[in-house]
PDB file of C-alpha atoms in Angstrom:
ATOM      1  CA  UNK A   7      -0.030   8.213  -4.990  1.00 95.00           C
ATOM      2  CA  UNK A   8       2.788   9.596  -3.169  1.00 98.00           C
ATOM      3  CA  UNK A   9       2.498  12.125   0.110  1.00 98.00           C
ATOM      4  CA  UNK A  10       5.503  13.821   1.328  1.00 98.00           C
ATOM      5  CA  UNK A  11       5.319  14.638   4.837  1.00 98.00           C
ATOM      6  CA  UNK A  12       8.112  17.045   5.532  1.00 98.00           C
ATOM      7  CA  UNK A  13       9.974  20.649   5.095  1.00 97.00           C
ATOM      8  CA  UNK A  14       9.477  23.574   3.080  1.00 98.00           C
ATOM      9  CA  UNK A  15      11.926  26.071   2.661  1.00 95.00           C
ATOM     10  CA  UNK A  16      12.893  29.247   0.920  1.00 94.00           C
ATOM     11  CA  UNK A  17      16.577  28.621  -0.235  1.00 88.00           C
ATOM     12  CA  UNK A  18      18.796  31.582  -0.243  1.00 91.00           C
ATOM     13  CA  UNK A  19      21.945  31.284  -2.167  1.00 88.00           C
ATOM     14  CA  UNK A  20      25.316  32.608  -2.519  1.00 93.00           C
ATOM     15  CA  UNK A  21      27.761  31.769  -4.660  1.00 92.00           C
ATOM     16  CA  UNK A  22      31.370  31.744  -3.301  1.00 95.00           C
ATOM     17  CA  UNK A  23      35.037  31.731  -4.106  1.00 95.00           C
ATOM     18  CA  UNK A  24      35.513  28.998  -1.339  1.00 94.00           C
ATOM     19  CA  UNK A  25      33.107  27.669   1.488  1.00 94.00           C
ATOM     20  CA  UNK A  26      33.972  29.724   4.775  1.00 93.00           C
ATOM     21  CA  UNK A  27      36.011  28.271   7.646  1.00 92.00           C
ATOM     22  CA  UNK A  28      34.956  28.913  11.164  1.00 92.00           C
ATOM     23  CA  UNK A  29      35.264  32.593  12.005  1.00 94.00           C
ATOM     24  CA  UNK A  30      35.618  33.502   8.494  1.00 94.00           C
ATOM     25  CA  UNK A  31      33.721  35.508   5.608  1.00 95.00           C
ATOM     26  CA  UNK A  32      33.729  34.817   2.465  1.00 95.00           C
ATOM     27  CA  UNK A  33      32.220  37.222   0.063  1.00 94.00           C
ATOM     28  CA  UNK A  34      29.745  36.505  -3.358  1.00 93.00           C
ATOM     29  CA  UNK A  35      29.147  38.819  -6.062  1.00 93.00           C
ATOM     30  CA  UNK A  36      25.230  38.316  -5.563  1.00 92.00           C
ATOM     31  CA  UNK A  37      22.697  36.038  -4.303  1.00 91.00           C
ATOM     32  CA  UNK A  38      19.363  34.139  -6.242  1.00 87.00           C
ATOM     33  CA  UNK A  39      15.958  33.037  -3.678  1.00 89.00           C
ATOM     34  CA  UNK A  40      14.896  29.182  -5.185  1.00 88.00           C
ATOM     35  CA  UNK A  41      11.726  27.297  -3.203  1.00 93.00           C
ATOM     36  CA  UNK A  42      13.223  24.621  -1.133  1.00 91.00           C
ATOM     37  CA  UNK A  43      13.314  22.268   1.727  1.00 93.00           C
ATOM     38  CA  UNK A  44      14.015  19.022   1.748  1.00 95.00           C
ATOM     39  CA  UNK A  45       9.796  17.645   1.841  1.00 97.00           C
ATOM     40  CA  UNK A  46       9.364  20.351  -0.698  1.00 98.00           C
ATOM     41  CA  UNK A  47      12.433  19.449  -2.908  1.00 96.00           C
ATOM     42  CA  UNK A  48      11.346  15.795  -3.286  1.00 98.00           C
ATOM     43  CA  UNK A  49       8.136  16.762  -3.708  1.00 98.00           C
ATOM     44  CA  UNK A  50       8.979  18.250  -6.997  1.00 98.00           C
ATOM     45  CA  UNK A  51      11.298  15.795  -8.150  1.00 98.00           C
ATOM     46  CA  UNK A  52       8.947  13.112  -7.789  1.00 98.00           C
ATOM     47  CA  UNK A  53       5.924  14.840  -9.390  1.00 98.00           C
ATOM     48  CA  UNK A  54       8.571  15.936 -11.975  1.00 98.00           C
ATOM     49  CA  UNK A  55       9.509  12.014 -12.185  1.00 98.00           C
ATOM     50  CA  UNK A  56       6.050  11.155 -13.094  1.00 97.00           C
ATOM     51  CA  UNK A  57       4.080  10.584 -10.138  1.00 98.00           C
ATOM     52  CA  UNK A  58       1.022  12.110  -8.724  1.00 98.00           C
ATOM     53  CA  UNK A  59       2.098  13.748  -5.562  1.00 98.00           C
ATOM     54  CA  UNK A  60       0.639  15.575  -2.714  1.00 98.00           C
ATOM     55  CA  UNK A  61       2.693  17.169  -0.034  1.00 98.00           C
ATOM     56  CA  UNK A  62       1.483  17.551   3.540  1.00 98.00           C
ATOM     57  CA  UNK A  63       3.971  20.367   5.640  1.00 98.00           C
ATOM     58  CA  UNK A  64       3.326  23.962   6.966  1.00 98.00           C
ATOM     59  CA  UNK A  65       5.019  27.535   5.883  1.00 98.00           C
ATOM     60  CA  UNK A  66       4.507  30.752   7.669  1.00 98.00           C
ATOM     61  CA  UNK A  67       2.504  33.783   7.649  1.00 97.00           C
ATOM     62  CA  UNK A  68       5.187  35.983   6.002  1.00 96.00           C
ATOM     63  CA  UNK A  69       6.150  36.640   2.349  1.00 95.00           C
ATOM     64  CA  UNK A  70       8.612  33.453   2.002  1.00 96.00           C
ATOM     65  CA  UNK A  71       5.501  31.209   2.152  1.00 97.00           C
ATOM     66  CA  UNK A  72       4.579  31.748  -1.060  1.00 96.00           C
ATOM     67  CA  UNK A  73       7.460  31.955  -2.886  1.00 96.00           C
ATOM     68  CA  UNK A  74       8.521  28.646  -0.922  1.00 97.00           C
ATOM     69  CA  UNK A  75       5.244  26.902  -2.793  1.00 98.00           C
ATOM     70  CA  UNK A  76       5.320  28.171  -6.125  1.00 96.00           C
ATOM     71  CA  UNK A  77       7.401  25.914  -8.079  1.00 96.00           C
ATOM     72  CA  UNK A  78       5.165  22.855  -6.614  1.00 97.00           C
ATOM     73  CA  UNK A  79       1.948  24.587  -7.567  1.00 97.00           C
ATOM     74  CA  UNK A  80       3.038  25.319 -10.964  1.00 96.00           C
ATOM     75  CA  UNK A  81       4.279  21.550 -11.525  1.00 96.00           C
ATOM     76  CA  UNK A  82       0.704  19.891 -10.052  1.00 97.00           C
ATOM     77  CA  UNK A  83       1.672  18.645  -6.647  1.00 98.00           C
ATOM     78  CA  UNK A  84      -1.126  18.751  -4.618  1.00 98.00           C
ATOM     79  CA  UNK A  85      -0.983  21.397  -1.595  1.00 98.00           C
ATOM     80  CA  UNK A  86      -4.251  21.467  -0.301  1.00 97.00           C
ATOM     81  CA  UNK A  87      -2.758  19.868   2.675  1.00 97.00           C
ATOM     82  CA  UNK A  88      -0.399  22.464   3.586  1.00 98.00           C
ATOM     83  CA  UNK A  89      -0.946  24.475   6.193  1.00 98.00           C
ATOM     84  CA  UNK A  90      -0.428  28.453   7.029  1.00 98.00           C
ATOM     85  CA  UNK A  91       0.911  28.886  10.452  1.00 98.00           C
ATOM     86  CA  UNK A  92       1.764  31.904  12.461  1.00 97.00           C
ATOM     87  CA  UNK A  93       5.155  33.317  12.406  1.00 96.00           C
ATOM     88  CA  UNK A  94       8.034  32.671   9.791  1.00 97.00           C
ATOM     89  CA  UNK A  95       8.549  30.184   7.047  1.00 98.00           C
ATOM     90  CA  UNK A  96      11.394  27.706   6.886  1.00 97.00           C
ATOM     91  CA  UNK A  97      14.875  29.514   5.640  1.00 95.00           C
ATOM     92  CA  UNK A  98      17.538  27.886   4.008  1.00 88.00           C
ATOM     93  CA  UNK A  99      21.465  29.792   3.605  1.00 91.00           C
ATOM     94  CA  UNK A 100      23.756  28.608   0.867  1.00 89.00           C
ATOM     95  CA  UNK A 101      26.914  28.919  -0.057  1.00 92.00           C
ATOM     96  CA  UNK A 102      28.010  27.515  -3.084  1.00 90.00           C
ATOM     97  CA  UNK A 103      32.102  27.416  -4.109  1.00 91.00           C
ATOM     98  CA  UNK A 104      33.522  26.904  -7.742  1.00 88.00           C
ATOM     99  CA  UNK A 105      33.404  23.462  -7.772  1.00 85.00           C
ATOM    100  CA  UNK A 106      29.996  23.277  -7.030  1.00 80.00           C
ATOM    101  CA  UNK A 107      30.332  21.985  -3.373  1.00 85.00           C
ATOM    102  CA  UNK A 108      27.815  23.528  -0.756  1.00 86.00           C
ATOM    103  CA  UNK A 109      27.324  24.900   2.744  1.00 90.00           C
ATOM    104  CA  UNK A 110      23.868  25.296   4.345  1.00 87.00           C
ATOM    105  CA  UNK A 111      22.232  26.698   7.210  1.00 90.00           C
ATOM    106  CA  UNK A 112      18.792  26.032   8.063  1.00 86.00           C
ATOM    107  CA  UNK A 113      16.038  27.995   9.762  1.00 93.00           C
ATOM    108  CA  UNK A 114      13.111  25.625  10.971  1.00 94.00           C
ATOM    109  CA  UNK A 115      10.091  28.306  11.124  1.00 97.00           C
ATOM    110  CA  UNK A 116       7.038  26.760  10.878  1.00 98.00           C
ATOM    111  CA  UNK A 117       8.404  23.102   9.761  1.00 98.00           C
ATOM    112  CA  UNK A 118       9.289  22.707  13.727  1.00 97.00           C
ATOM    113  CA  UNK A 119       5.703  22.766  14.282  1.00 98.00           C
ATOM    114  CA  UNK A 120       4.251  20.384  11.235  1.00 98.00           C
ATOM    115  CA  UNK A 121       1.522  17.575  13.035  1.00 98.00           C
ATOM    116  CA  UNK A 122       1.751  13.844  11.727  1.00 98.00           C
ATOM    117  CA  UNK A 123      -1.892  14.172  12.700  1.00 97.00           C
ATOM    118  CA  UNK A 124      -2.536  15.975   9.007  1.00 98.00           C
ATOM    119  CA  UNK A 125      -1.615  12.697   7.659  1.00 98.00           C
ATOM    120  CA  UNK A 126      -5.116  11.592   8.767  1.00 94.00           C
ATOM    121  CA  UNK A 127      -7.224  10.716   5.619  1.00 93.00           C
ATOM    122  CA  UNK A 128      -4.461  11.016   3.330  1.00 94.00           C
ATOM    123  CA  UNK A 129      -2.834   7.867   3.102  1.00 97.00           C
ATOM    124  CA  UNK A 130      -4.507   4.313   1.744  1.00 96.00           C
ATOM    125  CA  UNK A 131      -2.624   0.916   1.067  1.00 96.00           C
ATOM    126  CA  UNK A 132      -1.760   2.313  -2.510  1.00 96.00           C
ATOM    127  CA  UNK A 133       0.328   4.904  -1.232  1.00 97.00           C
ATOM    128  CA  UNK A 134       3.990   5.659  -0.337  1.00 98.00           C
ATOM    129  CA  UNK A 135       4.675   7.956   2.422  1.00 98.00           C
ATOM    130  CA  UNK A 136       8.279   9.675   1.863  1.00 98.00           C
ATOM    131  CA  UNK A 137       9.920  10.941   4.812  1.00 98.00           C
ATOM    132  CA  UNK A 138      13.171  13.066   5.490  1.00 97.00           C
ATOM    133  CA  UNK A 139      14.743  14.716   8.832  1.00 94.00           C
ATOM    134  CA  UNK A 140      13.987  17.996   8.673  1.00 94.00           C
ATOM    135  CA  UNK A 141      10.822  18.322  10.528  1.00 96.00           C
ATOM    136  CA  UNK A 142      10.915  16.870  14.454  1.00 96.00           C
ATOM    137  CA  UNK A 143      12.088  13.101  14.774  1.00 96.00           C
ATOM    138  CA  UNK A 144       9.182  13.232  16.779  1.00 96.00           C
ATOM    139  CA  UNK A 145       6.580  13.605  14.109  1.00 97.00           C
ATOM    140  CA  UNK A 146       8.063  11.580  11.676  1.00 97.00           C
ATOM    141  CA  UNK A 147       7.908   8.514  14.037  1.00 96.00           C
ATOM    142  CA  UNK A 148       4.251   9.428  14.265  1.00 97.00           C
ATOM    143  CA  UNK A 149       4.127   9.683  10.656  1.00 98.00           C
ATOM    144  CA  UNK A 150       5.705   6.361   9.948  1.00 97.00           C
ATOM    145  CA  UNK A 151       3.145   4.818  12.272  1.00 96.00           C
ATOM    146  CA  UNK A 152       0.380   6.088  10.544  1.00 97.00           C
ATOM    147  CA  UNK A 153       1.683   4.877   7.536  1.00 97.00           C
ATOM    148  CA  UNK A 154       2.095   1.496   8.747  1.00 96.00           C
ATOM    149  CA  UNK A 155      -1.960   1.800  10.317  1.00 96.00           C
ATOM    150  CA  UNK A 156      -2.956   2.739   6.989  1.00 97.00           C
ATOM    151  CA  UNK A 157      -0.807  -0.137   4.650  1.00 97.00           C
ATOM    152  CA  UNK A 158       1.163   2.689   3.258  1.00 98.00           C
ATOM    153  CA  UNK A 159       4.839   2.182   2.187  1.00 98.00           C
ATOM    154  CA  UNK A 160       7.061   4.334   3.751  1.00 98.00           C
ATOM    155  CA  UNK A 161      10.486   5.606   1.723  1.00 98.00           C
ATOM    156  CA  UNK A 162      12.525   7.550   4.266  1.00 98.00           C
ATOM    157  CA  UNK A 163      15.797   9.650   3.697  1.00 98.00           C
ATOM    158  CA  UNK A 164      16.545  10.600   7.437  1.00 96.00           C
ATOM    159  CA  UNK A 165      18.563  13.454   6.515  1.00 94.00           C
ATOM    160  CA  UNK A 166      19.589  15.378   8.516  1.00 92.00           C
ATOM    161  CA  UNK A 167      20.091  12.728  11.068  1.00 93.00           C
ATOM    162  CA  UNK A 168      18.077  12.346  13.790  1.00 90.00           C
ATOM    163  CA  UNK A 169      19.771  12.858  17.300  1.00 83.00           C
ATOM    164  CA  UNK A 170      18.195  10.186  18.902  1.00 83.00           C
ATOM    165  CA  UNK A 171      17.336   6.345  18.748  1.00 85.00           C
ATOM    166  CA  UNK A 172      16.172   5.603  15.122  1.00 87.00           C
ATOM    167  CA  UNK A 173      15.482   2.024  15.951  1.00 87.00           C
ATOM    168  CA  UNK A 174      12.215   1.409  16.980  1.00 84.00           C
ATOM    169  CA  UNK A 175      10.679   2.905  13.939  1.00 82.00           C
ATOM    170  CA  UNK A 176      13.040   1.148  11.431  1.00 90.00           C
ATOM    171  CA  UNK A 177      11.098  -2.015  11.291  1.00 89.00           C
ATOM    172  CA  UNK A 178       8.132  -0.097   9.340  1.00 94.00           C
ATOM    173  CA  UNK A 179      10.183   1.269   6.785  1.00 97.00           C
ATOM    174  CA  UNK A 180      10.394  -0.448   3.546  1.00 98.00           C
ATOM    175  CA  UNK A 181      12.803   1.714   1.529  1.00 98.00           C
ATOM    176  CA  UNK A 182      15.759   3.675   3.729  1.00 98.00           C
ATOM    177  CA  UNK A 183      17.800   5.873   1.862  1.00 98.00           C
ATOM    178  CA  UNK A 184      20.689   7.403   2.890  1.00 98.00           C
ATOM    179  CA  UNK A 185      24.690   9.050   1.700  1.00 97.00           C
ATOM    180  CA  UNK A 186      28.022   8.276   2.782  1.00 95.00           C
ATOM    181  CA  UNK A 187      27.882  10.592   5.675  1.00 95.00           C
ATOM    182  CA  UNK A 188      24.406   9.725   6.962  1.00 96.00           C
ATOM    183  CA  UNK A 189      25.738   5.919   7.045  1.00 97.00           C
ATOM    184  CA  UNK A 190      28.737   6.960   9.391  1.00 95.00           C
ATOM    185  CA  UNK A 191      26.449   8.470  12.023  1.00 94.00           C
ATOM    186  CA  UNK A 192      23.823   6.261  11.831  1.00 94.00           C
ATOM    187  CA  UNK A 193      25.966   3.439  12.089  1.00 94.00           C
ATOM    188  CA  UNK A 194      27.385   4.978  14.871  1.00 92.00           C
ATOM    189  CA  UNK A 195      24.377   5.670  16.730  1.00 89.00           C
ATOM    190  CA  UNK A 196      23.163   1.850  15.970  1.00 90.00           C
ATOM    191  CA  UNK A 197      27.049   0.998  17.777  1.00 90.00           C
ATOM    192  CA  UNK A 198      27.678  -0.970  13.695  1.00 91.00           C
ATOM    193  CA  UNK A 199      30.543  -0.499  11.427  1.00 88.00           C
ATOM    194  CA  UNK A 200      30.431   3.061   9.119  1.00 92.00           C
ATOM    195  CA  UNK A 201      31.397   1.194   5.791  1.00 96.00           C
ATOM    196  CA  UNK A 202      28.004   1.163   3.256  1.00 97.00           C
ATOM    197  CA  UNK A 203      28.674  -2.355   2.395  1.00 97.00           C
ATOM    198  CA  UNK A 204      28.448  -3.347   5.814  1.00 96.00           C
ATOM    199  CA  UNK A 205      25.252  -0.510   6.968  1.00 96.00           C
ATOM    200  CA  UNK A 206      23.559  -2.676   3.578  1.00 97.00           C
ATOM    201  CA  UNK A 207      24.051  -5.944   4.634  1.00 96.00           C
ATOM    202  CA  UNK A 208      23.407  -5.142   8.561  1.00 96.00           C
ATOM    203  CA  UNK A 209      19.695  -3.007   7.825  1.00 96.00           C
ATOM    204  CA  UNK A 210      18.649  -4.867   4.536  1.00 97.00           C
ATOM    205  CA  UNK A 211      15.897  -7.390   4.464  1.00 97.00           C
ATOM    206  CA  UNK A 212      13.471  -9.102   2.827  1.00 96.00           C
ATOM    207  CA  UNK A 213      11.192  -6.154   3.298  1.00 96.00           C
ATOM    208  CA  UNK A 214      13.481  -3.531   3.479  1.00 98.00           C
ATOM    209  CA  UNK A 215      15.344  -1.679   0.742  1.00 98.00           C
ATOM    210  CA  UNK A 216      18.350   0.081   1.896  1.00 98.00           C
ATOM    211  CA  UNK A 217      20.276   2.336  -0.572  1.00 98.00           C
ATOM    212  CA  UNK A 218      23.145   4.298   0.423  1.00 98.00           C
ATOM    213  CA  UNK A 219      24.360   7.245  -2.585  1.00 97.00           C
ATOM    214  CA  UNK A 220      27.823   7.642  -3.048  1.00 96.00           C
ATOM    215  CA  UNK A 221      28.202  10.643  -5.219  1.00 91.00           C
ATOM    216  CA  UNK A 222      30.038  10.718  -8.046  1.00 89.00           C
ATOM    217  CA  UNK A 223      30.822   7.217  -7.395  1.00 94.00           C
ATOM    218  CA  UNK A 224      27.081   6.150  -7.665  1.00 95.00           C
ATOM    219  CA  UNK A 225      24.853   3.633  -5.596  1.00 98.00           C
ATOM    220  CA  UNK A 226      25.367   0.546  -3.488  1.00 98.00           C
ATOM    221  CA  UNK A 227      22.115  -1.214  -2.139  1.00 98.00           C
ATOM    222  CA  UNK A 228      20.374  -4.260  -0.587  1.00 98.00           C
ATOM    223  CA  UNK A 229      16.875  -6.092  -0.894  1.00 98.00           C
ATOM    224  CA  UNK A 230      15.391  -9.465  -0.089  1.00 95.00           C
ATOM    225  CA  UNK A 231      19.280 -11.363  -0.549  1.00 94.00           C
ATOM    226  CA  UNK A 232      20.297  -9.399  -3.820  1.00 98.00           C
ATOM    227  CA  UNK A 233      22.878  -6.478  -3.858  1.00 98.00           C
ATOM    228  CA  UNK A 234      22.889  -3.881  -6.371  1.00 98.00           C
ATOM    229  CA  UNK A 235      25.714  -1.214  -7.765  1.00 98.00           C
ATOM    230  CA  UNK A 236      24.881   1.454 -10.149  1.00 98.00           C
ATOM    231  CA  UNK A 237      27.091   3.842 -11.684  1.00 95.00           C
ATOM    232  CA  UNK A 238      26.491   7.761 -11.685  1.00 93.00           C
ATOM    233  CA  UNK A 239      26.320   9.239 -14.942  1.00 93.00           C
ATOM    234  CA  UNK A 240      29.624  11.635 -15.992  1.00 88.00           C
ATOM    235  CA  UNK A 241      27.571  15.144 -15.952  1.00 90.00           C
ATOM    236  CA  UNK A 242      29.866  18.631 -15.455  1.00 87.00           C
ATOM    237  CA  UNK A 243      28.588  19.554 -11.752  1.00 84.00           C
ATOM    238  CA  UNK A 244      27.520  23.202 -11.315  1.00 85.00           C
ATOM    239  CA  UNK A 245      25.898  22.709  -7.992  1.00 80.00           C
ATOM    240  CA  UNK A 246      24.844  19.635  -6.310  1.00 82.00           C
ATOM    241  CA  UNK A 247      22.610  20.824  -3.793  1.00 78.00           C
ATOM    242  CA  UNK A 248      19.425  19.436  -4.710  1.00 87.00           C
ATOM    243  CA  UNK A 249      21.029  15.840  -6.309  1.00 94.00           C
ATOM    244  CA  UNK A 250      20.048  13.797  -3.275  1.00 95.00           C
ATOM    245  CA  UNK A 251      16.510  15.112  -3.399  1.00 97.00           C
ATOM    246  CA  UNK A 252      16.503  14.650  -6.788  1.00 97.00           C
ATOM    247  CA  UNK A 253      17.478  10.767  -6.518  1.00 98.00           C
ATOM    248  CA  UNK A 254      14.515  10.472  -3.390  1.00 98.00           C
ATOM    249  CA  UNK A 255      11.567  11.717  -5.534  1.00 98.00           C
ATOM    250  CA  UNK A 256      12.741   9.649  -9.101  1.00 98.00           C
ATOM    251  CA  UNK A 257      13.592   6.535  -6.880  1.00 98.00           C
ATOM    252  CA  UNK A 258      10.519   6.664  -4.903  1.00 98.00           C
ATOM    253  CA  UNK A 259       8.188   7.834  -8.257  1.00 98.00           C
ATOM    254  CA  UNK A 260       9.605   4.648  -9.964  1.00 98.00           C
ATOM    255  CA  UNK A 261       9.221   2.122  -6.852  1.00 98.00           C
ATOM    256  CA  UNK A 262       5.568   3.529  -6.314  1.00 97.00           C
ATOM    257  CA  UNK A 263       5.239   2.953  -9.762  1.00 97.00           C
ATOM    258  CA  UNK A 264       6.240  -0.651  -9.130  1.00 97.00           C
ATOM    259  CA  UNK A 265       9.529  -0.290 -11.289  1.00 98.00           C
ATOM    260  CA  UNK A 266      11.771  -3.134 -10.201  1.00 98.00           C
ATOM    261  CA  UNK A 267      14.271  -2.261  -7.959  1.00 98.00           C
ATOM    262  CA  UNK A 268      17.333  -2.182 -10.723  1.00 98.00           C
ATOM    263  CA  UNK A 269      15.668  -0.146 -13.060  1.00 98.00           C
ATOM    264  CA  UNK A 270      14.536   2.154 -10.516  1.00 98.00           C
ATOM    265  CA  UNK A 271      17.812   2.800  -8.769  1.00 98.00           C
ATOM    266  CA  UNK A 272      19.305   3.859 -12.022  1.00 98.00           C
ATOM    267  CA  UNK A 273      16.337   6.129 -12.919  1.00 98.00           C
ATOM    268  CA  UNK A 274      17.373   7.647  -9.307  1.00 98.00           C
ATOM    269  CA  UNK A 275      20.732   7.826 -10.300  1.00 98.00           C
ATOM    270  CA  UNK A 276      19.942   9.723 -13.863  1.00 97.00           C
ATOM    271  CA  UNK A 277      17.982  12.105 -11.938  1.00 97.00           C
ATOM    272  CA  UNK A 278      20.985  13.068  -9.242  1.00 96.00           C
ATOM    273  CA  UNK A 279      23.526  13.630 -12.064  1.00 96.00           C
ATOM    274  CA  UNK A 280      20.891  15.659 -14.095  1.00 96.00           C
ATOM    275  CA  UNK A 281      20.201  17.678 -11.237  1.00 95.00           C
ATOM    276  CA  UNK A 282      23.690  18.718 -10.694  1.00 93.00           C
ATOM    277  CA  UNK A 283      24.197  19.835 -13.995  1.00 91.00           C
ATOM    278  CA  UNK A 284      21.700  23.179 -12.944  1.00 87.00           C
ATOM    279  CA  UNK A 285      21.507  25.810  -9.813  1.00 79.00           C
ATOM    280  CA  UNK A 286      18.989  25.073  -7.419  1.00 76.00           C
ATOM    281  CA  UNK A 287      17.360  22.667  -5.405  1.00 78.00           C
ATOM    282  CA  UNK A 288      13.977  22.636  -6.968  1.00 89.00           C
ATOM    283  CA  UNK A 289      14.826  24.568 -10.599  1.00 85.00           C
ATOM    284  CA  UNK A 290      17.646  21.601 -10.996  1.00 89.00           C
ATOM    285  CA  UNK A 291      14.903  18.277 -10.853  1.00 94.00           C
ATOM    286  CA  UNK A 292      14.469  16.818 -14.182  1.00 95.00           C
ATOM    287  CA  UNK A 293      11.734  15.786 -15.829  1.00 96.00           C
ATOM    288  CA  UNK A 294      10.767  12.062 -16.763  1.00 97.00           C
ATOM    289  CA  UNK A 295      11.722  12.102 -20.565  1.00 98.00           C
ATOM    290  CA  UNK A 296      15.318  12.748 -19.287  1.00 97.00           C
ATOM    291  CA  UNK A 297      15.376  10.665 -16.219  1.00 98.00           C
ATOM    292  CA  UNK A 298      14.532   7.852 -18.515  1.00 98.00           C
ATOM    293  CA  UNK A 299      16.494   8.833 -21.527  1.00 97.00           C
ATOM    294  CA  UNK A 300      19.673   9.064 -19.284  1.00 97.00           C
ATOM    295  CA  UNK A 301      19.033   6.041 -17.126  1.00 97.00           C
ATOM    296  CA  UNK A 302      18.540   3.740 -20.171  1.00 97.00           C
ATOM    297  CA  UNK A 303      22.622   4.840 -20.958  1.00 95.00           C
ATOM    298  CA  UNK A 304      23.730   3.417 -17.314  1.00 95.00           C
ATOM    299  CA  UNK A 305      24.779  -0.023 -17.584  1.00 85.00           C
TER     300      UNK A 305
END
């Protein structure tokens, strides 16, 4: 079983001409509402992926809650521990240019107030706990620690970065994924070099799985002595802003799974290029028969 303990969003989006510089608007002919949020996204893309998933997190006691859930209730991930708080739902703002680059502005809402406490009684030695950065650093550290009470694995995609010592809680994490922008600052908060190579060899260890995505350039990682590289599929990008959630929920479906680590990678890989080949964060996660069917093409 996997729980996701982390952010639900409504995504608002835009597309654009050109991403706006600072102090500048940039006008789009329309704009399309898609469920969202980084705990919700790889929610999705895991139970999409093949696993049964439940997803603990909080929305708000205004219309955008649920709208925010729907997509996960109509694909069978469990959300009978989500919880209805006062006030507004997560928001997410994004532009999208031709090229299918984005921009994105976040409102919190209720995911500033989620409780690692829910995690209570959901969470056994079977189970992988995947974590991201967009509720409070401080929760997720609680999180990871009740992970590591119960014998859970924890998969964790600290993104955005947390602005604060990451450290301590590192040593319970079995699978750390991150991109090529993530490494930089994490690297630079841990005073190591920024290159991926060097991030792999530094965090990876016999217990510990570190992948870093690269884009279009694909995946470098690390586990237990052996180093892995896996190309990305050639898809024609239309918008990439749900590929790294999509490569967190079919990596972590096929590691829960017990896929080995090769196999899985490039089933995480498939599912990033496939979901940049359609709009939206959650509408863009592919389903298993395509993960696979693509992922059996990567060398």
């Amino acid at each position: 079983m996997i729980t996701v303990f982390g952010s639900i969003n409504l995504d608002l989006v835009v597309a654009v001409p050109h991403l706006p510089g600072a102090g500048q608007t940039v006008s789009g002919p329309d704009h399309q509402t898609f469920p969202g949020g980084k705990g919700a996204n790889q929610a999705l893309a895991a139970c999409r992926a093949g696993a049964p998933v439940r997803l603990v997190g909080a929305v708000g006691q205004d219309a955008f809650g649920p709208l925010a859930l729907a997509n996960m209730r109509a694909a069978g991930v469990d959300l009978a521990a989500v919880r209805t708080l006062p006030g507004a739902s997560g928001l997410a703002f994004i532009g999208i240019d031709a090229e299918g680059e984005n921009q994105i502005i976040v409102a919190s809402g209720a995911n500033a107030r989620v409780d690692a406490n829910w995690l209570e009684g959901h969470l056994s030695n079977e189970d992988t706990l995947i974590l991201q950065g967009e509720v409070p650093f401080s929760q997720t550290k609680r999180a990871i620690a009740c992970a590591n009470r119960a014998g859970a694995s924890v998969f964790w995609n600290p993104a955005p970065v947390p602005r604060e010592d990451f450290l301590p809680g590192l040593d319970a994490v079995d699978t750390l994924v991150v991109n090529e922008s993530e490494v930089e600052e994490l690297a630079a908060l841990a005073g190591i070099g920024g290159e991926p190579d060097a991030f792999i060899n530094h965090f990876a260890t016999d217990t510990r799985r570190v992948v870093v995505t690269l884009g279009a350039k694909g995946v470098k990682a690390g586990f237990a002595g052996d180093r892995y590289q896996v190309a990305s599929p050639a898809v024609r990008a239309v918008d990439t802003t749900g590929a790294g959630d999509a490569f967190c929920g079919a990596l972590a479906a096929a590691l829960d799974a017990g896929t080995p680590t090769l196999r899985a990678l490039k089933e995480g890989a498939a599912a990033g290029a496939l979901a940049c080949t359609a709009t939206g964060a959650q509408s863009s996660a592919p389903r298993r028969e395509d993960i696979h069917r693509l992922a059996d093409q990567i060398v």
